[in-house]
Structure formats: structure tokens, C-alpha cells
Amino acid sequence: MDTNVIVAMLSLVGTLGGSLGGILVSSKLTNYRLQQLENRVAEHNHFAQRLPVVEEQIKVINHRLEDLEHEDQRTHC
């Protein structure tokens, strides 16, 4: 076999190996970053679900404060 053919075949194998290795590493990194993004979205959704509960609690607290202020005004008059 000609040495040029052997060198060409070894170059082909090296190129294919390097390309496949790069694709695999890139794929793993992309999957990791997608998982991190999904975790952040899930955390955000958790807060978004709790926000209406907090808003309702604030309304209740404001009503209680108003009642206490009216009660305090009645006792001081």
C-alpha cells in the first residue's frame, strides 16, 4: 500500500474522531445548559404561582389595618 493512502486514511480517521468528539462534548454542554434553564423556569413558575396568594394576604392585612385604625379613632374620640 502506498504511504500517501495510509496517511490519508489516518487523517480521515483522526478528523472523524475529532469531529465526533466535539459534537458529543457540545451536545452534553447544550443538554446541561437546557437543564439549568428548565430549573430556573420551574423556580420562576413556583414564585408566579405563589404571587396571587401573597397578594391576597396583603389585601387581608390592609383590611385588618383599616379596621384597627377605625377602632383606634373611635376609642380616642
Tab-separated table of C-alpha atoms in Angstrom:
chain	number	residue	atom	x	y	z
A	1	MET	CA	0.000	0.000	0.000
A	2	ASP	CA	1.162	3.475	-0.763
A	3	THR	CA	2.202	5.590	2.224
A	4	ASN	CA	0.136	8.500	0.906
A	5	VAL	CA	-3.012	6.372	1.110
A	6	ILE	CA	-2.168	5.286	4.662
A	7	VAL	CA	-1.558	8.880	5.737
A	8	ALA	CA	-4.812	9.960	4.085
A	9	MET	CA	-6.774	7.198	5.844
A	10	LEU	CA	-5.215	8.027	9.219
A	11	SER	CA	-6.037	11.695	8.641
A	12	LEU	CA	-9.622	10.759	7.816
A	13	VAL	CA	-9.957	8.657	10.971
A	14	GLY	CA	-8.431	11.427	13.091
A	15	THR	CA	-10.684	14.061	11.561
A	16	LEU	CA	-13.807	11.950	12.048
A	17	GLY	CA	-12.818	11.124	15.639
A	18	GLY	CA	-12.160	14.756	16.469
A	19	SER	CA	-15.384	15.914	14.876
A	20	LEU	CA	-17.484	13.289	16.657
A	21	GLY	CA	-15.773	14.067	19.955
A	22	GLY	CA	-16.504	17.764	19.527
A	23	ILE	CA	-20.131	17.066	18.676
A	24	LEU	CA	-20.550	14.870	21.766
A	25	VAL	CA	-18.985	17.451	24.090
A	26	SER	CA	-21.083	20.226	22.563
A	27	SER	CA	-24.229	18.118	22.912
A	28	LYS	CA	-23.508	17.411	26.595
A	29	LEU	CA	-22.921	21.104	27.256
A	30	THR	CA	-26.146	22.048	25.472
A	31	ASN	CA	-28.114	19.471	27.462
A	32	TYR	CA	-26.603	20.733	30.726
A	33	ARG	CA	-27.468	24.337	29.913
A	34	LEU	CA	-31.024	23.378	28.917
A	35	GLN	CA	-31.456	21.539	32.218
A	36	GLN	CA	-30.239	24.596	34.138
A	37	LEU	CA	-32.669	26.784	32.197
A	38	GLU	CA	-35.536	24.386	32.906
A	39	ASN	CA	-34.678	24.526	36.622
A	40	ARG	CA	-34.781	28.321	36.565
A	41	VAL	CA	-38.100	28.337	34.734
A	42	ALA	CA	-39.557	25.890	37.263
A	43	GLU	CA	-38.359	28.111	40.115
A	44	HIS	CA	-39.881	31.163	38.441
A	45	ASN	CA	-43.169	29.325	37.934
A	46	HIS	CA	-43.199	28.437	41.622
A	47	PHE	CA	-42.952	32.112	42.529
A	48	ALA	CA	-45.548	33.025	39.910
A	49	GLN	CA	-47.986	30.569	41.490
A	50	ARG	CA	-47.374	31.962	44.968
A	51	LEU	CA	-47.743	35.620	43.985
A	52	PRO	CA	-51.582	35.646	43.936
A	53	VAL	CA	-51.565	34.064	47.410
A	54	VAL	CA	-49.264	36.791	48.705
A	55	GLU	CA	-51.404	39.487	47.069
A	56	GLU	CA	-54.499	38.100	48.788
A	57	GLN	CA	-52.691	38.024	52.119
A	58	ILE	CA	-51.675	41.670	51.636
A	59	LYS	CA	-55.304	42.595	50.989
A	60	VAL	CA	-56.357	40.863	54.201
A	61	ILE	CA	-53.612	42.632	56.155
A	62	ASN	CA	-54.633	46.005	54.722
A	63	HIS	CA	-58.263	45.404	55.722
A	64	ARG	CA	-57.183	44.461	59.237
A	65	LEU	CA	-55.082	47.611	59.490
A	66	GLU	CA	-58.004	49.735	58.318
A	67	ASP	CA	-60.270	48.091	60.896
A	68	LEU	CA	-57.715	48.722	63.644
A	69	GLU	CA	-57.290	52.346	62.582
A	70	HIS	CA	-61.058	52.903	62.634
A	71	GLU	CA	-61.287	51.205	66.002
A	72	ASP	CA	-58.455	53.346	67.348
A	73	GLN	CA	-60.148	56.525	66.077
A	74	ARG	CA	-63.401	55.548	67.799
A	75	THR	CA	-61.691	54.949	71.138
A	76	HIS	CA	-59.818	58.269	71.048
A	77	CYS	CA	-62.828	60.374	70.202
